[in-house]
PDB file of C-alpha atoms in Angstrom:
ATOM      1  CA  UNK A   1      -8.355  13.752 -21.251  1.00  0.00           C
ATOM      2  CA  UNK A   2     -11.196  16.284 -20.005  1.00  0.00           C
ATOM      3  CA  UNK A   3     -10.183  19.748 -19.283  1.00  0.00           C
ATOM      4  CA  UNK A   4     -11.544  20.737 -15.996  1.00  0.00           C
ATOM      5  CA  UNK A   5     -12.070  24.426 -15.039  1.00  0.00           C
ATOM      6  CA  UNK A   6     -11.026  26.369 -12.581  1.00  0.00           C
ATOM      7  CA  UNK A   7     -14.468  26.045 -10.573  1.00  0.00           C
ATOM      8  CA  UNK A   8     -14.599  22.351 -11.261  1.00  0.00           C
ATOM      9  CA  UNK A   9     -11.573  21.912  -9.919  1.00  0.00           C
ATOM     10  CA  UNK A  10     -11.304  23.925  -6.592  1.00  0.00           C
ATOM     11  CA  UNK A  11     -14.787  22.051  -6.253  1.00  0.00           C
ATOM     12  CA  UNK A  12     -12.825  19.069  -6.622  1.00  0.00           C
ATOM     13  CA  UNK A  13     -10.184  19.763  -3.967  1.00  0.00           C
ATOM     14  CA  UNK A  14     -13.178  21.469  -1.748  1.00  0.00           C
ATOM     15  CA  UNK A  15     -14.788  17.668  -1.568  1.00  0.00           C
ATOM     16  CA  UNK A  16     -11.472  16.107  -0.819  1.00  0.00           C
ATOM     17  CA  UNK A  17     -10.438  17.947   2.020  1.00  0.00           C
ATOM     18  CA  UNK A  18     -13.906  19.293   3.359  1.00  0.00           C
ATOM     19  CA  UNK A  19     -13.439  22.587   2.642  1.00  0.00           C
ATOM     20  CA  UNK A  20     -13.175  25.466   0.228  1.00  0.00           C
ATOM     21  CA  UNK A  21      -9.901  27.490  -0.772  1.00  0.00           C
ATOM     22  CA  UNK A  22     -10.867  30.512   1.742  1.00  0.00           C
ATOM     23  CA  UNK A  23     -11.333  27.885   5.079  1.00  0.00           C
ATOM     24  CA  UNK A  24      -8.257  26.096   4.148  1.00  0.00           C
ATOM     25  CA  UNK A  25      -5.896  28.987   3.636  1.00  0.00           C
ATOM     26  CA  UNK A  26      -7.417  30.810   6.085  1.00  0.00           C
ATOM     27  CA  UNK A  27      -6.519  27.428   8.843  1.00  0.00           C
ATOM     28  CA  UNK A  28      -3.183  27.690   7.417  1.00  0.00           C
ATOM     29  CA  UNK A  29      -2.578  31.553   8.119  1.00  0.00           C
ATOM     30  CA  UNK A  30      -3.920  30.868  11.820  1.00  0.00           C
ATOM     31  CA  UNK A  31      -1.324  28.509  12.013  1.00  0.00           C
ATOM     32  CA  UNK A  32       1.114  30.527  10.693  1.00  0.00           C
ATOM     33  CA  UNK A  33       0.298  32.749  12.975  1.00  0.00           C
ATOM     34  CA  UNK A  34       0.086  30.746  16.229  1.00  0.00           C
ATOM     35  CA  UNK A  35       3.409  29.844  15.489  1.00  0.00           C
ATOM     36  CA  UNK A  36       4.670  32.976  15.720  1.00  0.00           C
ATOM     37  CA  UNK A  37       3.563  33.674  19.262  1.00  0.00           C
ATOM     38  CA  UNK A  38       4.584  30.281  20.184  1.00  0.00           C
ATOM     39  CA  UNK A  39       0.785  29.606  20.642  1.00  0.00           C
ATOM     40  CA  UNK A  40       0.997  25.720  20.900  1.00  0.00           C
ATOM     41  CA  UNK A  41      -2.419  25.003  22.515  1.00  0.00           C
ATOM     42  CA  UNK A  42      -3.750  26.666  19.625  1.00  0.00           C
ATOM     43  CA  UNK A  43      -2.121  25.198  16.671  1.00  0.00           C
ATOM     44  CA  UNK A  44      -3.040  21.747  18.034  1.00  0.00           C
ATOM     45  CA  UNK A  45      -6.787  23.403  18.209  1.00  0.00           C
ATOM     46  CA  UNK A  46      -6.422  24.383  14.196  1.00  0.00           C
ATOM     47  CA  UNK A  47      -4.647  20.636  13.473  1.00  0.00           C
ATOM     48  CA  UNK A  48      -7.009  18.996  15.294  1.00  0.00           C
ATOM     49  CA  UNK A  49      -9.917  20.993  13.714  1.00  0.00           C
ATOM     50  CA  UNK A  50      -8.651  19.992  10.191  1.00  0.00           C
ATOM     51  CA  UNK A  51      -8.097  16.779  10.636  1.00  0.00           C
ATOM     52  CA  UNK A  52     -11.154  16.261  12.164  1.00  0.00           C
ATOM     53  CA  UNK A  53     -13.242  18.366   9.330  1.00  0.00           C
ATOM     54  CA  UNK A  54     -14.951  15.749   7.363  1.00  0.00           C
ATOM     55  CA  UNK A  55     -14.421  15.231   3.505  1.00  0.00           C
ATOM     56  CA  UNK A  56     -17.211  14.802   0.862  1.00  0.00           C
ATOM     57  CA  UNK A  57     -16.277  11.646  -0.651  1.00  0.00           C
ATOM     58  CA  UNK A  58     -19.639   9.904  -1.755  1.00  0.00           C
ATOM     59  CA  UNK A  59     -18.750  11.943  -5.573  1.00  0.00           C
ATOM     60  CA  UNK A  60     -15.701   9.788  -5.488  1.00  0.00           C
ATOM     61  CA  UNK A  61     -17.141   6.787  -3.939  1.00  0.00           C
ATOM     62  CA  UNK A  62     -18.554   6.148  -7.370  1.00  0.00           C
ATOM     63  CA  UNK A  63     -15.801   5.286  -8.963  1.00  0.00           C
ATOM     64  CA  UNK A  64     -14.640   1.822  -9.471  1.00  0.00           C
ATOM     65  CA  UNK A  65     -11.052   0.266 -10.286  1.00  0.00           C
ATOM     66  CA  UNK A  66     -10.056  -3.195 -10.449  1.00  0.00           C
ATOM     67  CA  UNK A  67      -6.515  -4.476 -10.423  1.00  0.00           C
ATOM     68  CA  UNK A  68      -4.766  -7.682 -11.579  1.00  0.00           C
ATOM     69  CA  UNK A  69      -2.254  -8.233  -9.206  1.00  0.00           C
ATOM     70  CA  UNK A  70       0.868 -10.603  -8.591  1.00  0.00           C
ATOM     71  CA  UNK A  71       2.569 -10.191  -5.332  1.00  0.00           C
ATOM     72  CA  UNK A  72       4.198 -12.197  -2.483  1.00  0.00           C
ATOM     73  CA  UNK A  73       1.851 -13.370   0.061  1.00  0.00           C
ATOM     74  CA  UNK A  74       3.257 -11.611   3.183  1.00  0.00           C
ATOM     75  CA  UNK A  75       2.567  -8.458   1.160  1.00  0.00           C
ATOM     76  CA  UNK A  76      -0.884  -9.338   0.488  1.00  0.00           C
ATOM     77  CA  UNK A  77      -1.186 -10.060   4.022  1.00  0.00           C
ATOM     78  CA  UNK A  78      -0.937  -5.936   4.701  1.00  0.00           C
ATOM     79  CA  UNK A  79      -3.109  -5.061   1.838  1.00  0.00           C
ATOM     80  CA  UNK A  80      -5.896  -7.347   2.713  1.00  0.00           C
ATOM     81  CA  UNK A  81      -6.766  -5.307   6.171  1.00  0.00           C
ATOM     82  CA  UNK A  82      -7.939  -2.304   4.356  1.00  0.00           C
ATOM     83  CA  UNK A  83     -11.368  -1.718   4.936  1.00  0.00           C
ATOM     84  CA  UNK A  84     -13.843  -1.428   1.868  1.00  0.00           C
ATOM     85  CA  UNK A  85     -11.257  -2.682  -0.633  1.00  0.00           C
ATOM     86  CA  UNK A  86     -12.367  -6.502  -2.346  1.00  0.00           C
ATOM     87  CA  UNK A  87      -9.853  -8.486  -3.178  1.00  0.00           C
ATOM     88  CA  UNK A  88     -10.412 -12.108  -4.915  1.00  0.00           C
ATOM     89  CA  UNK A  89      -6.563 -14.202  -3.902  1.00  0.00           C
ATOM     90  CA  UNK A  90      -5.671 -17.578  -5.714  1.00  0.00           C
ATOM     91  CA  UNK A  91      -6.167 -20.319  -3.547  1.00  0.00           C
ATOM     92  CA  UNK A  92      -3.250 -23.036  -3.055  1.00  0.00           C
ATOM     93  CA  UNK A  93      -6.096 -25.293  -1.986  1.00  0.00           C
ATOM     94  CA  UNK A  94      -7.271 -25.727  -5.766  1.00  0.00           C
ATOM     95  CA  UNK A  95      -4.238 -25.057  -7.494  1.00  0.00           C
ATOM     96  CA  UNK A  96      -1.117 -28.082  -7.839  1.00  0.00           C
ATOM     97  CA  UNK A  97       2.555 -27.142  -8.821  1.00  0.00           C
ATOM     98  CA  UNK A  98       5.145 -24.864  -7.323  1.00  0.00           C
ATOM     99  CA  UNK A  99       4.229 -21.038  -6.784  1.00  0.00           C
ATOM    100  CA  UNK A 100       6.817 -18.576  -7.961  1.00  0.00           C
ATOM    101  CA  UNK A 101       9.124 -17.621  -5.613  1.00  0.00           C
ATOM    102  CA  UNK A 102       9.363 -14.142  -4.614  1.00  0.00           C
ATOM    103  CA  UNK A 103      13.574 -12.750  -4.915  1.00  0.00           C
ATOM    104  CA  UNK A 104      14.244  -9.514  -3.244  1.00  0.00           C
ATOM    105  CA  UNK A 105      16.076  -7.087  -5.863  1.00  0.00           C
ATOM    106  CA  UNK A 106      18.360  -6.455  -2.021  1.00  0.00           C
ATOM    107  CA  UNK A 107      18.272  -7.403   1.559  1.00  0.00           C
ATOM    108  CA  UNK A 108      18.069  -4.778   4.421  1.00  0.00           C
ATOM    109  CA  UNK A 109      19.164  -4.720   7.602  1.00  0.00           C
ATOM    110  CA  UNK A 110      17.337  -4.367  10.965  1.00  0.00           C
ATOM    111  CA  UNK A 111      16.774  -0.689  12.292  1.00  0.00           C
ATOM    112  CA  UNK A 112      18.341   0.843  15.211  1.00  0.00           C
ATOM    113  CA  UNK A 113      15.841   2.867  16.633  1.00  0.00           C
ATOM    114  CA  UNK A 114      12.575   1.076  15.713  1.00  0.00           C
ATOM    115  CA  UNK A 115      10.957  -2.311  16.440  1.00  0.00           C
ATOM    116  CA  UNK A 116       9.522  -2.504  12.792  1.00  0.00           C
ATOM    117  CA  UNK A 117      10.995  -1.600   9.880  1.00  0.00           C
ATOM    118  CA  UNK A 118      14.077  -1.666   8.018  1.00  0.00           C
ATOM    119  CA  UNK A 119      17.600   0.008   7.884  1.00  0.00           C
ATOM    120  CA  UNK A 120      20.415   0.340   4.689  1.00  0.00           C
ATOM    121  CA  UNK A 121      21.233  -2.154   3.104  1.00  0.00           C
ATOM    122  CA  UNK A 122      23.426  -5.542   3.779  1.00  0.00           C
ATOM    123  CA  UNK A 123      27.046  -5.722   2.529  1.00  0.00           C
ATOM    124  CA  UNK A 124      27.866  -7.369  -0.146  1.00  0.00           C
ATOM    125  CA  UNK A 125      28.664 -10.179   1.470  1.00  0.00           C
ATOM    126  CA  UNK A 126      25.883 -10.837   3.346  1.00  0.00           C
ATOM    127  CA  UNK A 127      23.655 -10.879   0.204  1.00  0.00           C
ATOM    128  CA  UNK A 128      25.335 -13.481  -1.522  1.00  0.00           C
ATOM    129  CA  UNK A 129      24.978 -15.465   1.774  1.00  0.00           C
ATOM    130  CA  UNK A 130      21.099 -14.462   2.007  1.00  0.00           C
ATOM    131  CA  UNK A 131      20.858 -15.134  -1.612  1.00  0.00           C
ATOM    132  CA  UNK A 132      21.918 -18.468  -1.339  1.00  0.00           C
ATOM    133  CA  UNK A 133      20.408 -19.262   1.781  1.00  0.00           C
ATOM    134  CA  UNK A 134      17.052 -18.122   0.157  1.00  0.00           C
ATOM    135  CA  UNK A 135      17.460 -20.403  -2.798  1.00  0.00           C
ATOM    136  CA  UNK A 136      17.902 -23.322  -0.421  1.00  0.00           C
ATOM    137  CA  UNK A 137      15.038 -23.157   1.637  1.00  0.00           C
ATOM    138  CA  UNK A 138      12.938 -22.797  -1.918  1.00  0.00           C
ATOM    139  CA  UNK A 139      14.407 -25.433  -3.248  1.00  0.00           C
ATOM    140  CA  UNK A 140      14.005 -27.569   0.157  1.00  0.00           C
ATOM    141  CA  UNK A 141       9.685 -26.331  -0.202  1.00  0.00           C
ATOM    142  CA  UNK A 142       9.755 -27.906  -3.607  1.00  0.00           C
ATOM    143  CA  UNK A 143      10.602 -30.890  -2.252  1.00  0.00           C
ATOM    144  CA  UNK A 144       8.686 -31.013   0.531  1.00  0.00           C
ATOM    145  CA  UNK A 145       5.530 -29.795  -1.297  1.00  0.00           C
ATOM    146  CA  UNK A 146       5.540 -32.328  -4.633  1.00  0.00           C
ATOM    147  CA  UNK A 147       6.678 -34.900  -1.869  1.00  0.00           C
ATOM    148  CA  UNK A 148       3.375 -34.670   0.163  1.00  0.00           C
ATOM    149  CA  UNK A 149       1.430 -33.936  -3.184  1.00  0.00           C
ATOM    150  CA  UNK A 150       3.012 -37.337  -4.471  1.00  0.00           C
ATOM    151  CA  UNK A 151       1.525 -38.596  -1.437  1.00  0.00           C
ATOM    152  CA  UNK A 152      -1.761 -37.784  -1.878  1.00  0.00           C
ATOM    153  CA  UNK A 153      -1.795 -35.111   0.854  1.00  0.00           C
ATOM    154  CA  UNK A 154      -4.736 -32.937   0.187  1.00  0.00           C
ATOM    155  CA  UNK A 155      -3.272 -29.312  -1.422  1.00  0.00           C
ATOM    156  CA  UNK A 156      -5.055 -27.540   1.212  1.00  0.00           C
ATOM    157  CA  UNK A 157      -3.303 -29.071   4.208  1.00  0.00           C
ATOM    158  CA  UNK A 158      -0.035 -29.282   1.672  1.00  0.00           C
ATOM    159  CA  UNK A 159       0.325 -25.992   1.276  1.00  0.00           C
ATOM    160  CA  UNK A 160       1.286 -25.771   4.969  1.00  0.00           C
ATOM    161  CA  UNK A 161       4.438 -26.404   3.463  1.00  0.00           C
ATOM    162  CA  UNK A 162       5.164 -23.275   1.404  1.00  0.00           C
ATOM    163  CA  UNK A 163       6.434 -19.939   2.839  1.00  0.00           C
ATOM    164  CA  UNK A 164       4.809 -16.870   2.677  1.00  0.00           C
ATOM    165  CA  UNK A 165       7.351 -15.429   0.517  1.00  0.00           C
ATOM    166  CA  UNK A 166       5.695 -17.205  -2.589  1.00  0.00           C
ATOM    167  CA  UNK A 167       3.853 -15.418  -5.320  1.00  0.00           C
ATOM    168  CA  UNK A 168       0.184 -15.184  -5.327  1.00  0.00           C
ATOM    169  CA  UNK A 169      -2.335 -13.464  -7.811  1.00  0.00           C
ATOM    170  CA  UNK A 170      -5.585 -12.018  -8.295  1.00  0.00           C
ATOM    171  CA  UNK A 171      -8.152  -9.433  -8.681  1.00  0.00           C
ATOM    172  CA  UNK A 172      -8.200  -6.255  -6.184  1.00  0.00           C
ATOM    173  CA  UNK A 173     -10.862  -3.816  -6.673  1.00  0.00           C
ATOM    174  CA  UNK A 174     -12.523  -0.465  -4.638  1.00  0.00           C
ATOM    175  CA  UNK A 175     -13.961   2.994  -5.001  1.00  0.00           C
ATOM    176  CA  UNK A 176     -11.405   5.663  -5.782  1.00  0.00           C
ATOM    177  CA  UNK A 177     -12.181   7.033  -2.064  1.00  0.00           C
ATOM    178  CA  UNK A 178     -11.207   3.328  -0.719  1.00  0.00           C
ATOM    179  CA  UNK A 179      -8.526   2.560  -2.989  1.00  0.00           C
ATOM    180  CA  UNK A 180      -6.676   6.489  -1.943  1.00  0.00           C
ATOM    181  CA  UNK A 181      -6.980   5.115   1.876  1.00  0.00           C
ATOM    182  CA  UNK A 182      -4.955   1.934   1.002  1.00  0.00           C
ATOM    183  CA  UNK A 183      -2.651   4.332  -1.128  1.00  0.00           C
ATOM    184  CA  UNK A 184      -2.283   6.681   1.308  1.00  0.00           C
ATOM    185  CA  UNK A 185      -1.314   4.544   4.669  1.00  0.00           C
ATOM    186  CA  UNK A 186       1.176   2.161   2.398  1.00  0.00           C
ATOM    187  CA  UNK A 187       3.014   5.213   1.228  1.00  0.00           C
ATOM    188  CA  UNK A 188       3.902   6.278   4.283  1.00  0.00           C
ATOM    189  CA  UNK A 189       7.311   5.977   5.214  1.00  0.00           C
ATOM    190  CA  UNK A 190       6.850   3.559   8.250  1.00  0.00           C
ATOM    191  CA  UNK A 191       5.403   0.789   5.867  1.00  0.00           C
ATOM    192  CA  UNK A 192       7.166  -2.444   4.450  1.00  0.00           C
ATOM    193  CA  UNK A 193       9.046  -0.934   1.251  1.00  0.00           C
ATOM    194  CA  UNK A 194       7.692  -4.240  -0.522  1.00  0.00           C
ATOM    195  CA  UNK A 195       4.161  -3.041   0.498  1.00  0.00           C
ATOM    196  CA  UNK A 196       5.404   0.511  -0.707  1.00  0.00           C
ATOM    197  CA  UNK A 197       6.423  -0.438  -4.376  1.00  0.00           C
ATOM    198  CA  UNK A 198       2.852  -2.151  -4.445  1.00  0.00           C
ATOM    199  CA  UNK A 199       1.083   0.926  -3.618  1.00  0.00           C
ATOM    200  CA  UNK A 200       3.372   3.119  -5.810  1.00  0.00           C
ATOM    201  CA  UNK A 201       2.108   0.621  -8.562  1.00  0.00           C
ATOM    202  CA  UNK A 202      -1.605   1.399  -8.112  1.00  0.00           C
ATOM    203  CA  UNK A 203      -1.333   5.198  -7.189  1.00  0.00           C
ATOM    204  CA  UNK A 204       0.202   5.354 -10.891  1.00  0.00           C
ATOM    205  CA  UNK A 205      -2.574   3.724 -12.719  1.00  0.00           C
ATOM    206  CA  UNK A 206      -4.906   5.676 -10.606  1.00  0.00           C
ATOM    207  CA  UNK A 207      -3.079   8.921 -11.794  1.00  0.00           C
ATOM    208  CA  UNK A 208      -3.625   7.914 -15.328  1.00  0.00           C
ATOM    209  CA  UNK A 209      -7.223   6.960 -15.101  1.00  0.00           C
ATOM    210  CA  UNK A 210      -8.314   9.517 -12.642  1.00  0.00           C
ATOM    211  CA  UNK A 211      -6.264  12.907 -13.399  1.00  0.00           C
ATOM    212  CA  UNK A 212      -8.166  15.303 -11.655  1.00  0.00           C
ATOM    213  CA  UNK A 213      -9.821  13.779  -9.179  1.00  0.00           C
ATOM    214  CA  UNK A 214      -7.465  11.547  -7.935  1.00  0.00           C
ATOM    215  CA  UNK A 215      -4.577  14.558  -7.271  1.00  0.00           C
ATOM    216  CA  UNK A 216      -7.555  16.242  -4.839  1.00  0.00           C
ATOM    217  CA  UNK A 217      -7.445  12.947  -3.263  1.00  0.00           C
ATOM    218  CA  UNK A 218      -3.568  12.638  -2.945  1.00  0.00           C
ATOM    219  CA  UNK A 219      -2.958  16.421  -1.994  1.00  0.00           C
ATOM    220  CA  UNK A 220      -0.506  16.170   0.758  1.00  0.00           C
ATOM    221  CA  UNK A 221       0.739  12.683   0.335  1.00  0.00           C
ATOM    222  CA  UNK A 222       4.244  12.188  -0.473  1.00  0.00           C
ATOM    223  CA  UNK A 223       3.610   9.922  -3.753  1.00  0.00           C
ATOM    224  CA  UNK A 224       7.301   9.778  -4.656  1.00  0.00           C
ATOM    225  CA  UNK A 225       8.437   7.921  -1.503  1.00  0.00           C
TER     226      UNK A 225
END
């Protein structure tokens, strides 16, 4: 791996946030400061001027990952509305035989105090019940799908059949810049913890590949979550 200096690399974090080490700590010190005095109108002047200060990310715009992937199709669903992110998806309409089934490793129950999202987990109980209530309604798509198959239903109207819980597979691929915006919104804690484990997947190859760049990129997201 390349050493970077010092200079290269508080140019790198310069680019990512759109501006140097002196701005930065400088906005944070105002902050600091506002908050002292109870200042409100102006700490939402400084947050809204940072947020709003624009990065410099045509340097990482140029470079290119591509990922194999094998997910279940309802998480694909969430990754596929990212902008500026390609992704090539097996088709059911070309393919015959039964997908792979997607198993969660534990169920979760609804949350209290939001209309999306998730809460603990299920008792024990209920997860042998959801468990076995999962493994029936696969078992009832296999026979429904090689049933219409056998009946010469064409696989793209058969695949009506199938749940979106089944395994799908392909190729996803974006600029670093692109691929840290998916990264970055599926991290956060208010997104499907399927979706999650996906993006904690790609944010670790891109730490590997990418290992100074990337971190400018990354610099305040929560990447253990």
């Amino acid at each position: 791996t390349a050493i970077l200096s010092d200079k290269d690399q508080r140019l790198l974090k310069m680019l990512a946030r759109g501006m140097g080490d002196g701005e930065y700590q400088s906005v944070q010190r105002n902050i600091l400061l506002a908050a002292e005095k109870h200042d409100y109108a102006e700490i939402e002047r400084l947050l809204w001027k940072f947020r709003h200060t624009t990065p410099h990310l045509a340097p990482f715009g140029h470079n290119f990952i591509t990922f194999k992937f094998q997910a279940p199709v309802f998480v694909m669903r969430q990754i596929v509305k990212h902008e500026y992110v390609r992704i090539s998806e097996l088709s059911m309409r070309y393919v015959r035989g039964m997908p792979e089934y997607y198993r969660p490793k534990s169920w979760r129950a609804m949350a209290d105090d939001v209309k999306q999202g998730s809460g603990g987990d299920c008792d024990e109980s209920t997860h042998e019940w959801l468990n076995a209530s999962l493994e029936e309604s696969y078992n009832d798509d296999q026979y429904l799908y090689e049933d219409v198959l056998a009946e010469k239903l064409a696989p793209e109207q058969a695949r009506m059949f199938l749940r979106l819980c089944h395994m799908t597979q392909g190729h996803l691929s974006g600029s670093m810049d692109a691929i840290a915006g998916l990264v970055t919104k599926r991290l956060d804690t208010h997104a499907q913890e399927e979706t999650r484990e996906f993006a904690r997947q790609i944010e670790r190859h891109c730490r590997e590949i990418w290992p100074w760049s990337w971190p400018a990129l990354m610099e305040g997201v929560d990447v253990t979550t």
